[in-house]
PDB file of C-alpha atoms in Angstrom:
ATOM      1  CA  MET A   1      14.325  35.589 -17.586  1.00  0.00           C
ATOM      2  CA  ASN A   2      10.706  35.725 -18.957  1.00  0.00           C
ATOM      3  CA  LYS A   3       7.785  34.233 -16.995  1.00  0.00           C
ATOM      4  CA  ILE A   4       7.430  31.187 -19.419  1.00  0.00           C
ATOM      5  CA  ALA A   5      11.065  30.126 -19.012  1.00  0.00           C
ATOM      6  CA  LEU A   6      10.977  30.740 -15.260  1.00  0.00           C
ATOM      7  CA  GLY A   7       7.870  28.594 -15.008  1.00  0.00           C
ATOM      8  CA  LEU A   8       9.445  25.741 -16.980  1.00  0.00           C
ATOM      9  CA  LEU A   9      12.630  25.873 -14.735  1.00  0.00           C
ATOM     10  CA  ILE A  10      10.445  25.635 -11.684  1.00  0.00           C
ATOM     11  CA  LEU A  11       8.603  22.710 -13.101  1.00  0.00           C
ATOM     12  CA  VAL A  12      11.737  20.882 -13.942  1.00  0.00           C
ATOM     13  CA  LEU A  13      13.203  21.493 -10.520  1.00  0.00           C
ATOM     14  CA  PHE A  14      10.059  20.215  -8.880  1.00  0.00           C
ATOM     15  CA  SER A  15       9.792  17.202 -11.045  1.00  0.00           C
ATOM     16  CA  SER A  16      13.384  16.212 -10.339  1.00  0.00           C
ATOM     17  CA  CYS A  17      12.626  16.013  -6.657  1.00  0.00           C
ATOM     18  CA  SER A  18       9.499  13.718  -7.150  1.00  0.00           C
ATOM     19  CA  SER A  19      10.302  10.105  -6.655  1.00  0.00           C
ATOM     20  CA  VAL A  20       8.755   6.637  -6.029  1.00  0.00           C
ATOM     21  CA  LYS A  21      11.148   4.004  -4.808  1.00  0.00           C
ATOM     22  CA  LEU A  22      11.316   0.828  -2.797  1.00  0.00           C
ATOM     23  CA  MET A  23      12.473   1.624   0.726  1.00  0.00           C
ATOM     24  CA  ASP A  24      12.799  -1.879   2.138  1.00  0.00           C
ATOM     25  CA  SER A  25      11.235  -5.241   1.921  1.00  0.00           C
ATOM     26  CA  TRP A  26      11.168  -8.706   3.514  1.00  0.00           C
ATOM     27  CA  LYS A  27       9.918 -12.148   2.395  1.00  0.00           C
ATOM     28  CA  SER A  28       8.980 -15.288   4.268  1.00  0.00           C
ATOM     29  CA  ALA A  29      10.654 -18.485   3.149  1.00  0.00           C
ATOM     30  CA  ASP A  30       7.080 -19.696   2.146  1.00  0.00           C
ATOM     31  CA  PHE A  31       6.179 -16.574   0.255  1.00  0.00           C
ATOM     32  CA  GLN A  32       6.515 -18.167  -3.283  1.00  0.00           C
ATOM     33  CA  ALA A  33       3.580 -20.470  -2.459  1.00  0.00           C
ATOM     34  CA  VAL A  34       1.347 -17.347  -2.322  1.00  0.00           C
ATOM     35  CA  LYS A  35       1.824 -16.737  -6.019  1.00  0.00           C
ATOM     36  CA  SER A  36      -0.387 -19.622  -6.881  1.00  0.00           C
ATOM     37  CA  SER A  37      -3.258 -18.694  -4.530  1.00  0.00           C
ATOM     38  CA  LYS A  38      -6.245 -16.311  -5.118  1.00  0.00           C
ATOM     39  CA  ILE A  39      -5.111 -12.993  -3.534  1.00  0.00           C
ATOM     40  CA  LEU A  40      -7.482 -10.276  -2.209  1.00  0.00           C
ATOM     41  CA  ILE A  41      -6.086  -6.760  -2.667  1.00  0.00           C
ATOM     42  CA  ALA A  42      -7.430  -4.418  -0.005  1.00  0.00           C
ATOM     43  CA  ALA A  43      -6.489  -0.664   0.199  1.00  0.00           C
ATOM     44  CA  LYS A  44      -7.213   1.301   3.355  1.00  0.00           C
ATOM     45  CA  SER A  45      -9.030   4.573   2.871  1.00  0.00           C
ATOM     46  CA  PRO A  46     -12.405   5.931   3.884  1.00  0.00           C
ATOM     47  CA  ASP A  47     -12.689   7.377   0.308  1.00  0.00           C
ATOM     48  CA  LEU A  48     -14.072   4.677  -1.940  1.00  0.00           C
ATOM     49  CA  GLU A  49     -12.438   6.140  -5.104  1.00  0.00           C
ATOM     50  CA  VAL A  50      -8.863   6.233  -3.543  1.00  0.00           C
ATOM     51  CA  ARG A  51      -9.508   2.608  -2.462  1.00  0.00           C
ATOM     52  CA  LYS A  52     -10.458   1.585  -5.980  1.00  0.00           C
ATOM     53  CA  SER A  53      -7.396   3.335  -7.486  1.00  0.00           C
ATOM     54  CA  TYR A  54      -5.050   1.464  -5.379  1.00  0.00           C
ATOM     55  CA  GLU A  55      -6.753  -1.844  -5.616  1.00  0.00           C
ATOM     56  CA  ILE A  56      -7.229  -1.749  -9.297  1.00  0.00           C
ATOM     57  CA  ALA A  57      -3.593  -0.625 -10.015  1.00  0.00           C
ATOM     58  CA  ILE A  58      -2.071  -3.363  -7.827  1.00  0.00           C
ATOM     59  CA  ALA A  59      -4.491  -6.101  -9.007  1.00  0.00           C
ATOM     60  CA  ASN A  60      -3.808  -5.322 -12.686  1.00  0.00           C
ATOM     61  CA  GLN A  61      -0.038  -5.520 -12.212  1.00  0.00           C
ATOM     62  CA  LEU A  62      -0.476  -9.038 -10.590  1.00  0.00           C
ATOM     63  CA  LYS A  63      -2.941 -10.231 -13.238  1.00  0.00           C
ATOM     64  CA  ASN A  64      -0.330  -9.309 -15.858  1.00  0.00           C
ATOM     65  CA  GLN A  65       2.143 -11.607 -14.169  1.00  0.00           C
ATOM     66  CA  GLY A  66      -0.489 -14.516 -14.218  1.00  0.00           C
ATOM     67  CA  ILE A  67      -1.502 -14.104 -10.570  1.00  0.00           C
ATOM     68  CA  ASP A  68      -5.180 -14.569  -9.682  1.00  0.00           C
ATOM     69  CA  ALA A  69      -5.856 -11.124  -7.939  1.00  0.00           C
ATOM     70  CA  VAL A  70      -9.258  -9.759  -7.015  1.00  0.00           C
ATOM     71  CA  GLU A  71     -10.046  -6.247  -5.535  1.00  0.00           C
ATOM     72  CA  MET A  72     -11.791  -5.994  -2.170  1.00  0.00           C
ATOM     73  CA  HIS A  73     -14.248  -3.327  -3.444  1.00  0.00           C
ATOM     74  CA  LYS A  74     -15.518  -5.604  -6.152  1.00  0.00           C
ATOM     75  CA  ILE A  75     -15.879  -8.892  -4.179  1.00  0.00           C
ATOM     76  CA  PHE A  76     -16.875  -7.275  -0.813  1.00  0.00           C
ATOM     77  CA  PRO A  77     -18.200  -3.793  -1.405  1.00  0.00           C
ATOM     78  CA  ASP A  78     -19.936  -3.626   2.004  1.00  0.00           C
ATOM     79  CA  PHE A  79     -16.942  -4.875   4.035  1.00  0.00           C
ATOM     80  CA  GLU A  80     -16.577  -3.026   7.252  1.00  0.00           C
ATOM     81  CA  GLU A  81     -13.184  -3.144   9.185  1.00  0.00           C
ATOM     82  CA  LYS A  82     -13.692  -3.226  12.812  1.00  0.00           C
ATOM     83  CA  GLU A  83     -11.093  -2.430  15.496  1.00  0.00           C
ATOM     84  CA  ASN A  84     -11.727  -5.437  17.804  1.00  0.00           C
ATOM     85  CA  PRO A  85     -13.628  -8.024  15.896  1.00  0.00           C
ATOM     86  CA  THR A  86     -15.126 -10.847  17.919  1.00  0.00           C
ATOM     87  CA  GLU A  87     -14.193 -14.491  17.213  1.00  0.00           C
ATOM     88  CA  GLU A  88     -17.647 -14.984  15.594  1.00  0.00           C
ATOM     89  CA  GLU A  89     -16.961 -11.978  13.239  1.00  0.00           C
ATOM     90  CA  VAL A  90     -13.558 -13.268  12.320  1.00  0.00           C
ATOM     91  CA  ALA A  91     -15.116 -16.668  11.559  1.00  0.00           C
ATOM     92  CA  GLU A  92     -17.689 -15.075   9.370  1.00  0.00           C
ATOM     93  CA  ILE A  93     -15.098 -13.072   7.463  1.00  0.00           C
ATOM     94  CA  ILE A  94     -13.058 -16.245   6.886  1.00  0.00           C
ATOM     95  CA  LYS A  95     -16.132 -17.988   5.751  1.00  0.00           C
ATOM     96  CA  GLN A  96     -16.782 -15.366   3.144  1.00  0.00           C
ATOM     97  CA  PHE A  97     -13.136 -15.574   1.916  1.00  0.00           C
ATOM     98  CA  ASP A  98     -13.521 -19.283   1.702  1.00  0.00           C
ATOM     99  CA  ALA A  99     -16.512 -19.004  -0.413  1.00  0.00           C
ATOM    100  CA  GLU A 100     -14.672 -16.823  -2.797  1.00  0.00           C
ATOM    101  CA  GLY A 101     -11.563 -19.150  -2.821  1.00  0.00           C
ATOM    102  CA  ILE A 102      -9.397 -16.443  -1.294  1.00  0.00           C
ATOM    103  CA  THR A 103      -6.486 -17.760   0.765  1.00  0.00           C
ATOM    104  CA  SER A 104      -4.225 -14.876   0.672  1.00  0.00           C
ATOM    105  CA  VAL A 105      -4.693 -11.108   1.384  1.00  0.00           C
ATOM    106  CA  LEU A 106      -2.476  -8.126   0.427  1.00  0.00           C
ATOM    107  CA  VAL A 107      -3.177  -4.969   2.444  1.00  0.00           C
ATOM    108  CA  THR A 108      -1.953  -1.510   1.402  1.00  0.00           C
ATOM    109  CA  SER A 109      -1.963   1.451   3.639  1.00  0.00           C
ATOM    110  CA  LEU A 110      -0.074   4.690   4.628  1.00  0.00           C
ATOM    111  CA  LYS A 111       2.676   3.780   7.089  1.00  0.00           C
ATOM    112  CA  ASN A 112       3.917   7.218   7.835  1.00  0.00           C
ATOM    113  CA  THR A 113       4.079  10.764   6.481  1.00  0.00           C
ATOM    114  CA  ILE A 114       7.413  12.510   6.975  1.00  0.00           C
ATOM    115  CA  LYS A 115       8.140  16.229   6.583  1.00  0.00           C
ATOM    116  CA  THR A 116      11.908  16.967   5.931  1.00  0.00           C
ATOM    117  CA  THR A 117      14.160  19.629   4.548  1.00  0.00           C
ATOM    118  CA  ASN A 118      15.787  19.084   1.259  1.00  0.00           C
ATOM    119  CA  GLU A 119      18.944  17.999   2.895  1.00  0.00           C
ATOM    120  CA  ASP A 120      17.462  15.367   5.004  1.00  0.00           C
ATOM    121  CA  THR A 121      16.661  11.724   4.245  1.00  0.00           C
ATOM    122  CA  PRO A 122      13.731   9.665   5.691  1.00  0.00           C
ATOM    123  CA  GLN A 123      14.764   7.131   8.240  1.00  0.00           C
ATOM    124  CA  ARG A 124      15.005   3.417   7.188  1.00  0.00           C
ATOM    125  CA  ILE A 125      12.416   1.267   8.820  1.00  0.00           C
ATOM    126  CA  ASP A 126      13.564  -2.161  10.222  1.00  0.00           C
ATOM    127  CA  ILE A 127      11.878  -5.253   8.646  1.00  0.00           C
ATOM    128  CA  PRO A 128      10.812  -7.661   9.864  1.00  0.00           C
ATOM    129  CA  THR A 129      11.456  -6.731  13.612  1.00  0.00           C
ATOM    130  CA  ALA A 130       8.583  -4.154  13.618  1.00  0.00           C
ATOM    131  CA  TYR A 131       6.200  -6.767  12.198  1.00  0.00           C
ATOM    132  CA  GLN A 132       6.843  -9.690  14.399  1.00  0.00           C
ATOM    133  CA  ASN A 133       3.695 -11.660  15.378  1.00  0.00           C
ATOM    134  CA  ARG A 134       1.547  -9.820  12.825  1.00  0.00           C
ATOM    135  CA  TYR A 135      -1.266 -11.699  11.267  1.00  0.00           C
ATOM    136  CA  PHE A 136      -4.147 -10.633   9.039  1.00  0.00           C
ATOM    137  CA  PHE A 137      -6.678  -9.784  11.848  1.00  0.00           C
ATOM    138  CA  SER A 138      -3.955  -7.885  13.752  1.00  0.00           C
ATOM    139  CA  PHE A 139      -3.937  -5.211  10.830  1.00  0.00           C
ATOM    140  CA  ASN A 140      -6.227  -2.987  13.059  1.00  0.00           C
ATOM    141  CA  ASN A 141      -3.246  -2.234  15.353  1.00  0.00           C
ATOM    142  CA  SER A 142      -2.491   1.463  15.984  1.00  0.00           C
ATOM    143  CA  ASP A 143       0.636   1.290  13.713  1.00  0.00           C
ATOM    144  CA  ASP A 144      -1.416   0.211  10.705  1.00  0.00           C
ATOM    145  CA  VAL A 145      -4.618   2.112  10.509  1.00  0.00           C
ATOM    146  CA  HIS A 146      -3.663   5.115   8.318  1.00  0.00           C
ATOM    147  CA  ALA A 147      -5.667   5.870   5.229  1.00  0.00           C
ATOM    148  CA  LEU A 148      -3.782   6.021   1.870  1.00  0.00           C
ATOM    149  CA  PRO A 149      -3.057   9.594   0.723  1.00  0.00           C
ATOM    150  CA  LYS A 150      -5.643  11.018  -1.695  1.00  0.00           C
ATOM    151  CA  LEU A 151      -3.160  11.471  -4.527  1.00  0.00           C
ATOM    152  CA  PRO A 152      -5.745  12.489  -7.261  1.00  0.00           C
ATOM    153  CA  SER A 153      -6.108  15.820  -5.316  1.00  0.00           C
ATOM    154  CA  LEU A 154      -2.441  16.474  -6.212  1.00  0.00           C
ATOM    155  CA  GLU A 155      -3.181  16.669  -9.880  1.00  0.00           C
ATOM    156  CA  SER A 156      -2.854  20.159 -11.156  1.00  0.00           C
ATOM    157  CA  ASP A 157      -2.059  22.133 -14.284  1.00  0.00           C
ATOM    158  CA  ASP A 158      -0.608  24.901 -12.301  1.00  0.00           C
ATOM    159  CA  VAL A 159       3.140  25.469 -12.124  1.00  0.00           C
ATOM    160  CA  PRO A 160       4.079  24.067  -8.603  1.00  0.00           C
ATOM    161  CA  LYS A 161       6.013  26.253  -6.160  1.00  0.00           C
ATOM    162  CA  VAL A 162       9.463  25.323  -5.163  1.00  0.00           C
ATOM    163  CA  GLU A 163       9.291  24.459  -1.376  1.00  0.00           C
ATOM    164  CA  LEU A 164      12.226  24.341   1.116  1.00  0.00           C
ATOM    165  CA  THR A 165      10.585  21.150   2.561  1.00  0.00           C
ATOM    166  CA  SER A 166       9.645  17.833   1.129  1.00  0.00           C
ATOM    167  CA  THR A 167       6.784  15.522   1.991  1.00  0.00           C
ATOM    168  CA  THR A 168       7.432  11.830   1.923  1.00  0.00           C
ATOM    169  CA  TYR A 169       4.737   9.178   2.245  1.00  0.00           C
ATOM    170  CA  VAL A 170       5.823   5.704   3.362  1.00  0.00           C
ATOM    171  CA  LEU A 171       3.300   3.278   1.854  1.00  0.00           C
ATOM    172  CA  GLU A 172       3.255  -0.404   2.944  1.00  0.00           C
ATOM    173  CA  ALA A 173       1.962  -3.460   1.265  1.00  0.00           C
ATOM    174  CA  VAL A 174       1.642  -6.452   3.588  1.00  0.00           C
ATOM    175  CA  THR A 175       0.847  -9.990   2.281  1.00  0.00           C
ATOM    176  CA  TYR A 176      -0.730 -12.768   4.472  1.00  0.00           C
ATOM    177  CA  ASP A 177      -1.384 -16.354   3.868  1.00  0.00           C
ATOM    178  CA  LEU A 178      -4.575 -17.082   5.757  1.00  0.00           C
ATOM    179  CA  THR A 179      -4.037 -20.933   5.464  1.00  0.00           C
ATOM    180  CA  GLN A 180      -1.165 -20.609   7.890  1.00  0.00           C
ATOM    181  CA  GLU A 181      -1.383 -20.410  11.675  1.00  0.00           C
ATOM    182  CA  LYS A 182      -1.316 -16.820  13.206  1.00  0.00           C
ATOM    183  CA  LYS A 183       2.339 -16.550  13.835  1.00  0.00           C
ATOM    184  CA  LYS A 184       3.209 -17.776  10.316  1.00  0.00           C
ATOM    185  CA  GLN A 185       0.615 -15.875   8.252  1.00  0.00           C
ATOM    186  CA  LEU A 186       3.056 -12.868   7.429  1.00  0.00           C
ATOM    187  CA  MET A 187       4.531 -13.489   3.925  1.00  0.00           C
ATOM    188  CA  ASN A 188       5.778 -10.240   2.629  1.00  0.00           C
ATOM    189  CA  VAL A 189       6.346  -6.656   3.693  1.00  0.00           C
ATOM    190  CA  CYS A 190       7.099  -3.962   1.119  1.00  0.00           C
ATOM    191  CA  LEU A 191       7.654  -0.279   2.060  1.00  0.00           C
ATOM    192  CA  VAL A 192       7.679   2.178  -0.677  1.00  0.00           C
ATOM    193  CA  ASP A 193       8.937   5.826  -0.368  1.00  0.00           C
ATOM    194  CA  ILE A 194       6.966   8.418  -2.395  1.00  0.00           C
ATOM    195  CA  THR A 195       8.533  11.963  -2.143  1.00  0.00           C
ATOM    196  CA  ASP A 196       6.824  15.057  -3.353  1.00  0.00           C
ATOM    197  CA  PRO A 197       4.397  13.309  -5.626  1.00  0.00           C
ATOM    198  CA  SER A 198       3.240  15.454  -8.547  1.00  0.00           C
ATOM    199  CA  SER A 199       1.104  13.012 -10.454  1.00  0.00           C
ATOM    200  CA  ALA A 200      -1.376  10.509  -9.028  1.00  0.00           C
ATOM    201  CA  LYS A 201      -1.234   8.425 -12.157  1.00  0.00           C
ATOM    202  CA  LYS A 202       2.512   8.120 -12.256  1.00  0.00           C
ATOM    203  CA  VAL A 203       2.577   7.315  -8.508  1.00  0.00           C
ATOM    204  CA  LEU A 204       0.060   4.535  -8.911  1.00  0.00           C
ATOM    205  CA  GLN A 205       1.849   3.103 -11.829  1.00  0.00           C
ATOM    206  CA  LYS A 206       5.196   2.988 -10.121  1.00  0.00           C
ATOM    207  CA  PHE A 207       3.907   1.959  -6.724  1.00  0.00           C
ATOM    208  CA  SER A 208       1.877  -0.912  -8.166  1.00  0.00           C
ATOM    209  CA  LYS A 209       4.802  -2.107 -10.152  1.00  0.00           C
ATOM    210  CA  ILE A 210       7.122  -2.168  -7.179  1.00  0.00           C
ATOM    211  CA  VAL A 211       4.542  -4.117  -5.084  1.00  0.00           C
ATOM    212  CA  ALA A 212       3.854  -6.519  -8.003  1.00  0.00           C
ATOM    213  CA  SER A 213       7.661  -7.108  -8.369  1.00  0.00           C
ATOM    214  CA  GLN A 214       7.695  -8.744  -4.978  1.00  0.00           C
ATOM    215  CA  PHE A 215       5.982 -11.721  -6.581  1.00  0.00           C
ATOM    216  CA  LYS A 216       8.581 -12.213  -9.342  1.00  0.00           C
TER     217      LYS A 216
END
C-alpha cells in the first residue's frame, strides 16, 4: 500500500472515531419560561479567544431560534469570577445584570476529561442528583471550575496518528433563572460527550446545536 493510500486510510479511521453527542440532560418544569428571557451566555476559560468561540457559537444558535441571547465577553468584557464573592459583590453583579435586562444565565464549562481504551465507554453522569441545590453563584464550586478545552489547537493538516487510547471531553451547559430563589434557579443541565475531536469548527457547530436544542 503506498503512502498516500495509507495516509487516507488512517485519516478515515481517525475520523470515524471522532464524535460529539448528547450524554444526558435534565430540565426543570419551569424551563420553558426561560426561552422568553434575555439569556447571558458565559463560557469558562482563561483564554479569551476560546471563551469568545464558545459564547458566539451558542448565542448564534439561540438567536436563530428567536431567543434573546448575549455573549458575556461583549456585555461584560472585564467580568472577573471570584471563588467566594461577598454579598456586596453578588449584589453588584445582579445590579449589572438587571441594568442589561438579563434574567437568565447559561454557563458552559469542561466537566471532565476521560482517557479510555478503544473498548471502554465513558461513565454516564447522573442528573440532576449531582446538581442538587445548585444556583448561579454556586458555579465556583470545585466540581465546576474547569476551563473549556482549547479546541483550536487541535486543528492540523497533518495526518493524525491512530492511537490505542481515546480522549473524551465532557462539556456541560447549565442554565439558571436568576428571578427564582436559590433552590429553584437551576433550569437545565446538558452534558455533551466529545470524543477525539479532530476539528474545532465542527465541534463548536455540533456542540452549540445540541445545547440550543434544549430550548426547542
